[in-house]
Tab-separated table of C-alpha atoms and ligand atoms in Angstrom:
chain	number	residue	atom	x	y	z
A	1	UNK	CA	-11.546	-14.342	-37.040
A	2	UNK	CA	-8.848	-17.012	-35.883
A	3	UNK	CA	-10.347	-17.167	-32.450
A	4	UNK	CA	-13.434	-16.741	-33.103
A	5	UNK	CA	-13.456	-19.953	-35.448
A	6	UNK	CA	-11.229	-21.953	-33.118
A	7	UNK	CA	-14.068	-21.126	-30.345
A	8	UNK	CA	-16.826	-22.391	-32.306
A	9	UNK	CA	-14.404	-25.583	-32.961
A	10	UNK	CA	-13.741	-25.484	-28.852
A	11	UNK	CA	-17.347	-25.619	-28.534
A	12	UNK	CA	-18.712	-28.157	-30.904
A	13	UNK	CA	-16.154	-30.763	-29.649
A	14	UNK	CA	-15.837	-30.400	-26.151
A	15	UNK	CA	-20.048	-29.722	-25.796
A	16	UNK	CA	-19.425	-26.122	-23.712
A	17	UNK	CA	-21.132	-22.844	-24.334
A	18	UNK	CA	-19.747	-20.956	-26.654
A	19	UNK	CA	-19.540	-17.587	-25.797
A	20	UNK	CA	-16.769	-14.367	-27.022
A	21	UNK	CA	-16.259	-10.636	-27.280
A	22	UNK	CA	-14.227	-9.177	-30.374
A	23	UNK	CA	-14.294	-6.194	-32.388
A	24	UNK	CA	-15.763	-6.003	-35.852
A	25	UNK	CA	-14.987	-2.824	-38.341
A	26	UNK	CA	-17.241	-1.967	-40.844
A	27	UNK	CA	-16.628	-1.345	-44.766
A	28	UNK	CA	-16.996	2.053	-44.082
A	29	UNK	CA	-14.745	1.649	-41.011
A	30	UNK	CA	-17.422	2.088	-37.966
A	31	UNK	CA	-15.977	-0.021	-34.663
A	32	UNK	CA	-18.066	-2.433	-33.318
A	33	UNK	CA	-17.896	-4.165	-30.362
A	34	UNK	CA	-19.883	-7.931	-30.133
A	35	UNK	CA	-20.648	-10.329	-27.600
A	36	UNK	CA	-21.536	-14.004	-29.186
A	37	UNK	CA	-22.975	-16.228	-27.286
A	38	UNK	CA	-24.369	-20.147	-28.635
A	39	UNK	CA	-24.779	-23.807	-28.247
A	40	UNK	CA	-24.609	-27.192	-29.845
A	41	UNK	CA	-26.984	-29.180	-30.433
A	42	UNK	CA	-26.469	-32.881	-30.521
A	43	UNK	CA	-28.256	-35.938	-32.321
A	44	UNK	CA	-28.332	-39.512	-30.305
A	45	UNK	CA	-25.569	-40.370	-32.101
A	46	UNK	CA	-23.140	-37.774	-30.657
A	47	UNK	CA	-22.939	-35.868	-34.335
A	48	UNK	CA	-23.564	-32.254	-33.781
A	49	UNK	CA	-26.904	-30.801	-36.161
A	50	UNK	CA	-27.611	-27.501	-35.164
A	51	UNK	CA	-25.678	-24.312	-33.437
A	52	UNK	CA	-28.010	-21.680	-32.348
A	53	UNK	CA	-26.795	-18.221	-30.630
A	54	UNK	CA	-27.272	-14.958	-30.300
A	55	UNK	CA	-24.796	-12.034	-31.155
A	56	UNK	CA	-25.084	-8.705	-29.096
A	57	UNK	CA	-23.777	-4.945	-29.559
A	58	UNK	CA	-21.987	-4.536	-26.600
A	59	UNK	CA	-20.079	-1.309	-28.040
A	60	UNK	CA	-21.360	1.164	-25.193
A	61	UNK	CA	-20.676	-1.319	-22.274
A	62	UNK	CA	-16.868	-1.212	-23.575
A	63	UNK	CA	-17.232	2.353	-24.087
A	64	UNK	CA	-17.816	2.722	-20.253
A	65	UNK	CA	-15.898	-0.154	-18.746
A	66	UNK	CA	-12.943	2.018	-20.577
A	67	UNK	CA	-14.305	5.327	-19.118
A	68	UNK	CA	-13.946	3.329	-15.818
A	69	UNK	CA	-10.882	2.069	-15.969
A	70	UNK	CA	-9.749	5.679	-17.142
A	71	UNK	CA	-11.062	6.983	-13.926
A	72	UNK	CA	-9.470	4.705	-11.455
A	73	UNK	CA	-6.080	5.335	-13.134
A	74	UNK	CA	-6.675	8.930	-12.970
A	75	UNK	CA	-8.074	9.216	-9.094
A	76	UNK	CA	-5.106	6.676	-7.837
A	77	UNK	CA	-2.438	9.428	-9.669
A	78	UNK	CA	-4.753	12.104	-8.390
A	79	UNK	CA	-4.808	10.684	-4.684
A	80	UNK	CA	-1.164	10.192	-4.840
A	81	UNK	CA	0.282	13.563	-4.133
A	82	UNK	CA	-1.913	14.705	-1.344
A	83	UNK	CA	-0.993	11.293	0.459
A	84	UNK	CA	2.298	11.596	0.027
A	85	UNK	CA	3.052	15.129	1.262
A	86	UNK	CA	1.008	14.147	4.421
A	87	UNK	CA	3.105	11.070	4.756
A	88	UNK	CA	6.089	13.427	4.754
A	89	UNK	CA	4.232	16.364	7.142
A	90	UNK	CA	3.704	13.670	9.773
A	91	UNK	CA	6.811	11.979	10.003
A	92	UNK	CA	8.759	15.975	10.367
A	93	UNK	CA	6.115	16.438	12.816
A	94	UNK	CA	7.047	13.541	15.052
A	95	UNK	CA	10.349	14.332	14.532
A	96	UNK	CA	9.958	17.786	15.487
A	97	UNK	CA	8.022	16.813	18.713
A	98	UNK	CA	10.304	14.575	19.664
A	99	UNK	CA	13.140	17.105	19.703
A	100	UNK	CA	10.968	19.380	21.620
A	101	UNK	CA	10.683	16.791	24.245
A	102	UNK	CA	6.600	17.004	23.989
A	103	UNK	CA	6.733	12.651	23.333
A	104	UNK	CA	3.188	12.409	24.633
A	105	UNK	CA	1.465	12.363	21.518
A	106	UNK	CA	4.285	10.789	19.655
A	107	UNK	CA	2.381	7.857	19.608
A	108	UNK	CA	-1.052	8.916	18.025
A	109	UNK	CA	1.590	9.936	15.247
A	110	UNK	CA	2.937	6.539	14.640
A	111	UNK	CA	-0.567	5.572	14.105
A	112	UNK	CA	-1.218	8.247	11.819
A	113	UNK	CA	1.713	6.733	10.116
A	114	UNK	CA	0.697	3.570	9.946
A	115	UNK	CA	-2.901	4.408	8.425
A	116	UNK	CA	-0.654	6.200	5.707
A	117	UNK	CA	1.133	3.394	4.920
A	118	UNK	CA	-2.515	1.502	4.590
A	119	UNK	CA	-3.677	3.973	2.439
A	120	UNK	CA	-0.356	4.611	0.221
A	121	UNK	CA	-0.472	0.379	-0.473
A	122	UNK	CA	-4.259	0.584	-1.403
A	123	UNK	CA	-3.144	3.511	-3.747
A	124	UNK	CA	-0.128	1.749	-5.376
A	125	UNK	CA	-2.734	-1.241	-5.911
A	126	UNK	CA	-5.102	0.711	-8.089
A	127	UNK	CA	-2.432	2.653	-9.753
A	128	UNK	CA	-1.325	-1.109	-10.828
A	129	UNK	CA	-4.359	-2.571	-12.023
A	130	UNK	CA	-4.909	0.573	-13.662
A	131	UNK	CA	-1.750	-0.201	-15.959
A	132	UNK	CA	-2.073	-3.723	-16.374
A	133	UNK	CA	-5.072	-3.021	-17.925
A	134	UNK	CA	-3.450	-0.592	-19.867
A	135	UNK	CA	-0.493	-3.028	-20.769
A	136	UNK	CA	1.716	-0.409	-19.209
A	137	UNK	CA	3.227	-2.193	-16.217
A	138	UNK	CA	6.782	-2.278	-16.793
A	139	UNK	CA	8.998	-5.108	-15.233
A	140	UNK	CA	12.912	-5.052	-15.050
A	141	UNK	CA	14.737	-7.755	-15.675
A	142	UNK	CA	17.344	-8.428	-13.214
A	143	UNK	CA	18.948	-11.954	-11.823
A	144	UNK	CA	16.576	-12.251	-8.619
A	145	UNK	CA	18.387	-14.864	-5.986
A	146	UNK	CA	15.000	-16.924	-5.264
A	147	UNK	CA	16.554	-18.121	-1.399
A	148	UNK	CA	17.760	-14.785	-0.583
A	149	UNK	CA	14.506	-13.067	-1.820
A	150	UNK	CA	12.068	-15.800	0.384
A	151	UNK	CA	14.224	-15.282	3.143
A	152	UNK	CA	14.020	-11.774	3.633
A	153	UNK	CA	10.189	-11.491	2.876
A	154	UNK	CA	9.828	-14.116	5.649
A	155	UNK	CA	11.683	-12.256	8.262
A	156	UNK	CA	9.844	-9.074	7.410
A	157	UNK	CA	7.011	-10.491	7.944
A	158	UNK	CA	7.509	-12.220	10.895
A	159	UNK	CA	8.133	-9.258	12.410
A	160	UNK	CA	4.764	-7.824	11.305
A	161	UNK	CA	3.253	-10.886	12.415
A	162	UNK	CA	2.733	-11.369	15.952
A	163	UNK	CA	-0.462	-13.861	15.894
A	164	UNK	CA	1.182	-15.961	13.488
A	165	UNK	CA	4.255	-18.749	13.323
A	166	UNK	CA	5.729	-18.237	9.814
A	167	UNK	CA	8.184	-21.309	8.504
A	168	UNK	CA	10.175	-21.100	5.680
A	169	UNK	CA	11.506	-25.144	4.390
A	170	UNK	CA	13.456	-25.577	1.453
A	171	UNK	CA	16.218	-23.389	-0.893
A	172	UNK	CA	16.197	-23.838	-4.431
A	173	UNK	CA	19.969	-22.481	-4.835
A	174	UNK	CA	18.550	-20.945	-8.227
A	175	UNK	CA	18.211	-17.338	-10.055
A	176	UNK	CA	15.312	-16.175	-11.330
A	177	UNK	CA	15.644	-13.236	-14.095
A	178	UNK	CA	12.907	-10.687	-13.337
A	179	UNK	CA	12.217	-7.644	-11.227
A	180	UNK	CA	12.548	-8.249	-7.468
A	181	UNK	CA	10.372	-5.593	-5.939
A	182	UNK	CA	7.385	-7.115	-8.337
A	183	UNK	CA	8.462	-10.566	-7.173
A	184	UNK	CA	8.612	-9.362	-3.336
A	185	UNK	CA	5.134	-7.849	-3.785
A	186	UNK	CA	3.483	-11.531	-4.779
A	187	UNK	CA	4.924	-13.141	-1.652
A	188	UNK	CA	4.435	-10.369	0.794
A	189	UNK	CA	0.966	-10.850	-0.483
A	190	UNK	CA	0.278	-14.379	-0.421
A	191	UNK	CA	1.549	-14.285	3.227
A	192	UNK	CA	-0.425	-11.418	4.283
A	193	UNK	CA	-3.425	-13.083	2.875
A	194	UNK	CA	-2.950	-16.341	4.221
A	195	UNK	CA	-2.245	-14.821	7.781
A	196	UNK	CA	-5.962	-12.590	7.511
A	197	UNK	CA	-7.733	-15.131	6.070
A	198	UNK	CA	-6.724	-17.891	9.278
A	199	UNK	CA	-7.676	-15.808	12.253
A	200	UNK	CA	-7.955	-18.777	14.400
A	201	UNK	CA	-4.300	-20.721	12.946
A	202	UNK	CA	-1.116	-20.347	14.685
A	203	UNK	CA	1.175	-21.259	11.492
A	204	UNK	CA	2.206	-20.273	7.737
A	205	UNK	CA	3.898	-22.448	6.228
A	206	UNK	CA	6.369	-21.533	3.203
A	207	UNK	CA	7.856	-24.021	1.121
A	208	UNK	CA	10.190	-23.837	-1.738
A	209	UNK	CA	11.010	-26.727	-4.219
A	210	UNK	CA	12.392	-27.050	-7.823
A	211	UNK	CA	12.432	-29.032	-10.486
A	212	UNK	CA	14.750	-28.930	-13.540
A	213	UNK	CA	13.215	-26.135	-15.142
A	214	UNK	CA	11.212	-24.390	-12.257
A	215	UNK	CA	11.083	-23.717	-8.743
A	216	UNK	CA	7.700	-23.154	-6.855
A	217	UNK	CA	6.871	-21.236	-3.665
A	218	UNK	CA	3.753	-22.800	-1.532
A	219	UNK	CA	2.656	-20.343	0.912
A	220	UNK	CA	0.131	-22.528	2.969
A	221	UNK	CA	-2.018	-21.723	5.302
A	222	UNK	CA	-4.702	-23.493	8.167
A	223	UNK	CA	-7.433	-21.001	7.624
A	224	UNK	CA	-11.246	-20.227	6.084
A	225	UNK	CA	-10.158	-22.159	2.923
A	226	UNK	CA	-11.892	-20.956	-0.400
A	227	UNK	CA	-15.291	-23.214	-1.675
A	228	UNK	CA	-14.376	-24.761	-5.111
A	229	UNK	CA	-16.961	-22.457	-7.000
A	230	UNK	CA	-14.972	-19.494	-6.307
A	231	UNK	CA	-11.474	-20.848	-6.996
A	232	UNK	CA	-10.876	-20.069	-10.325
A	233	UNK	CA	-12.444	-16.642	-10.300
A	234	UNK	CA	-10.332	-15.184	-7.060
A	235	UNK	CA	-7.351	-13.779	-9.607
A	236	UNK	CA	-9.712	-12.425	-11.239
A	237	UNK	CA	-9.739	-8.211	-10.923
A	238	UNK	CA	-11.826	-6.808	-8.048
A	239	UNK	CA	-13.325	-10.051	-7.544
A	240	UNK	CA	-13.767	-11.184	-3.426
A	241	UNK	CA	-15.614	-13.956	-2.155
A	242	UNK	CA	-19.109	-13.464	-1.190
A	243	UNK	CA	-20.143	-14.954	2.330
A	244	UNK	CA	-20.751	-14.092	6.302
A	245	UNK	CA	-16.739	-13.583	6.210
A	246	UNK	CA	-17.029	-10.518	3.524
A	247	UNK	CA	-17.136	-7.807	6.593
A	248	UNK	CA	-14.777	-10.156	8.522
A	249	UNK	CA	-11.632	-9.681	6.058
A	250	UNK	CA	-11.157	-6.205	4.811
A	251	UNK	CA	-9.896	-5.688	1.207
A	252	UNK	CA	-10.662	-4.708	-2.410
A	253	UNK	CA	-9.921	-8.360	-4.189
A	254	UNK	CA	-7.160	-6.857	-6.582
A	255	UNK	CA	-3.879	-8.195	-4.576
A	256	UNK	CA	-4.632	-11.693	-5.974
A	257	UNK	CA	-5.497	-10.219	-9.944
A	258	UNK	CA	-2.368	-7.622	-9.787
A	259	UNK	CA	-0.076	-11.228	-8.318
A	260	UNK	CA	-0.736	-13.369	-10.749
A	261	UNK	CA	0.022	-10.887	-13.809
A	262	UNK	CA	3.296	-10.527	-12.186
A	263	UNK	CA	3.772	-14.399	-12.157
A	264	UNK	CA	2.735	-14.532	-15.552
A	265	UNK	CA	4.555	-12.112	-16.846
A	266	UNK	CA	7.608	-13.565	-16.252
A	267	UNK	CA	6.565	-16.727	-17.630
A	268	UNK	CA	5.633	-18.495	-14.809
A	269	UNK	CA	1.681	-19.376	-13.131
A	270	UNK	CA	0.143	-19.245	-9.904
A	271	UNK	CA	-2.566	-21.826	-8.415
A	272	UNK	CA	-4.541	-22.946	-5.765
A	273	UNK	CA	-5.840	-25.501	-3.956
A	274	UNK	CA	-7.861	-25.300	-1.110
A	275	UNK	CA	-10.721	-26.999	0.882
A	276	UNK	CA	-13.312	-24.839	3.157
A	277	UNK	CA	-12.439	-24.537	6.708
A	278	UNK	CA	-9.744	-26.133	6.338
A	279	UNK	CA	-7.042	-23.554	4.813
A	280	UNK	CA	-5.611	-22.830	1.132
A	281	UNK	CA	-2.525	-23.221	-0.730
A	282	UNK	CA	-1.071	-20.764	-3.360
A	283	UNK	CA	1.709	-22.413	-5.546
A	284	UNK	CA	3.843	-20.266	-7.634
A	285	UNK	CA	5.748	-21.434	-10.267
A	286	UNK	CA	8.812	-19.973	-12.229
A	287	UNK	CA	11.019	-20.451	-14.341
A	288	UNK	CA	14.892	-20.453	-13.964
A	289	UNK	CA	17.841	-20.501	-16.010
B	301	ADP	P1	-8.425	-9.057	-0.902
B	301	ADP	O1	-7.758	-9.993	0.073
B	301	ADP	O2	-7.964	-7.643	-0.779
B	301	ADP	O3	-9.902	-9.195	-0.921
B	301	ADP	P2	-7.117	-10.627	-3.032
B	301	ADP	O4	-7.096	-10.377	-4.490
B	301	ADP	O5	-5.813	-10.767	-2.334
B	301	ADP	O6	-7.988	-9.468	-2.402
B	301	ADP	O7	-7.956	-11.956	-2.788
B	301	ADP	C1	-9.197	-12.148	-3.477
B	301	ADP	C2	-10.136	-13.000	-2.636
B	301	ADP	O8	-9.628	-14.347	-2.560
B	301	ADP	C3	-10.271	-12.557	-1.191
B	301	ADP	O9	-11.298	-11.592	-1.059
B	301	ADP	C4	-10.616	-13.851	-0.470
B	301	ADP	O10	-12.004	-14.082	-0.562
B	301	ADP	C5	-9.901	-14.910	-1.285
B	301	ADP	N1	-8.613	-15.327	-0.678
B	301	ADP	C6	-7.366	-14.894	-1.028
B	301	ADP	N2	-6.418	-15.516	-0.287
B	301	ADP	C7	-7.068	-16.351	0.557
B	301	ADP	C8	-6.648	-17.289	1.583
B	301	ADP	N3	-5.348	-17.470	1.877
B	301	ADP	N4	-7.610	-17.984	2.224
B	301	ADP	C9	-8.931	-17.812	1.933
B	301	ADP	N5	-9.382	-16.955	0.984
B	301	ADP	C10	-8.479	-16.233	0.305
């Protein structure tokens, strides 16, 4: 009831739409779910006089949105096992060939590997937006050495990274308490992105800075840049922008959604700014002791 009210207040006094899902129970204890949706109107004077809306039963739209979100947990666990006993299969395979001297088709192996490893990541991704939804991502908490961590992401990926000149400026000489791997999984993918998404660029630019209660990470990049409409709405889950590049850039739009839960769950936020054509930057900010 809290939020609701403080919407409506939101509303009236800053002249947006209001609009809100909650959950009602009835006296005899029935669940509903509701979707509100109104407007102010406003006399010449600026004094609000009416607020007209509409409420909706969205109950069986949350009813399937959870059977959804069941499924895609269940079929990235399912997919799991399979993947990783091929993963395993191939790599004693090449080994195997190898010993026997027959190096021939060692190579269409390595590939085989690498399409693994393509298909293992895409798996881990679903099986974590499957539990953030779920609240169930768990995070350790560990002192995370922020130079150290940049560092090593950065030569990783420069060896990954033929077409592009990665530069890493700045050290921050400061310890971050949170789990690394999580922390190593943003980066990684705020410099993959920003290396597919500026085909025609020759740099990526990485630059750490703090202040007295924070340090941030820009990962910049020279690229297709991101129009203003869709800025807000690219951490959002499964969302992608919609143009002539879609086809261009493979992925499923949850890298950005499953990095900034991360960030935020260790108490820190993630932004960007960008202009089209001429490249985006992602700012992450966290705090330190
Ligand atoms: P994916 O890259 O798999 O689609 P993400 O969640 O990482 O998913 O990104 C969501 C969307 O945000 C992308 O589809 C793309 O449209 C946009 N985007 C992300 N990073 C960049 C970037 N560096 N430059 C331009 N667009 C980007």
């Amino acid at each position: 009831r809290e939020r609701t009210r403080e919407a409506i207040n939101h509303s009236v006094e800053h002249h947006t739409p209001y609009d809100i899902e909650y959950r009602t129970v009835s006296p005899e204890g029935s669940i509903k779910w509701i979707r509100a949706i109104g407007q102010t109107f406003y006399a010449a004077d600026g004094n609000p006089y009416r607020f007209d809306g509409i409420t909706i039963d969205i109950s069986e739209q949350k009813a399937f949105e959870q059977r959804k979100d069941d499924f895609i947990g269940m079929a990235s666990h399912e997919l799991k096992t399979p993947i990783t006993t091929l993963k395993g299969l191939t790599q004693l395979l090449e080994r195997k060939l190898e010993r026997d001297g027959v190096t021939g088709y060692v190579s269409f192996l390595d590939r085989m590997e690498t399409q693994i490893n393509n298909l293992t990541r895409l798996i881990n991704e679903l099986l974590d937006v499957s539990k953030i939804q779920a609240g169930k991502l768990d995070y350790a908490q560990e002192p995370v050495d922020i130079d150290a961590l940049l560092s090593d992401i950065v030569e990783i990926a420069r060896q990954t990274t033929p077409t592009h000149t990665i530069t890493l400026q700045g050290t921050a000489h400061v310890t971050v308490t949170g789990d690394r791997d999580r922390l190593e999984q943003v980066f990684t993918n705020l410099i993959s992105n920003a290396v597919k998404y500026s085909p025609q660029a020759e740099t990526v630019d990485i630059v750490i800075a703090t202040t007295p209660s924070h340090v941030t990470i820009h990962v910049r990049d020279y690229g297709i840049g991101i129009p203003d409409e869709h800025q807000d709405k690219i951490f959002e889950r499964f969302y992608r922008v919609h143009d002539t590049h879609e086809r261009a850039f493979p992925g499923l739009g949850m890298g950005l959604y499953i990095a900034c839960d991360i960030i935020r769950r260790h108490g820190g936020d993630i932004t960007v700014t960008s202009e089209e054509g001429q490249g985006s930057t992602f700012t992450a900010t966290l705090p330190y002791q």
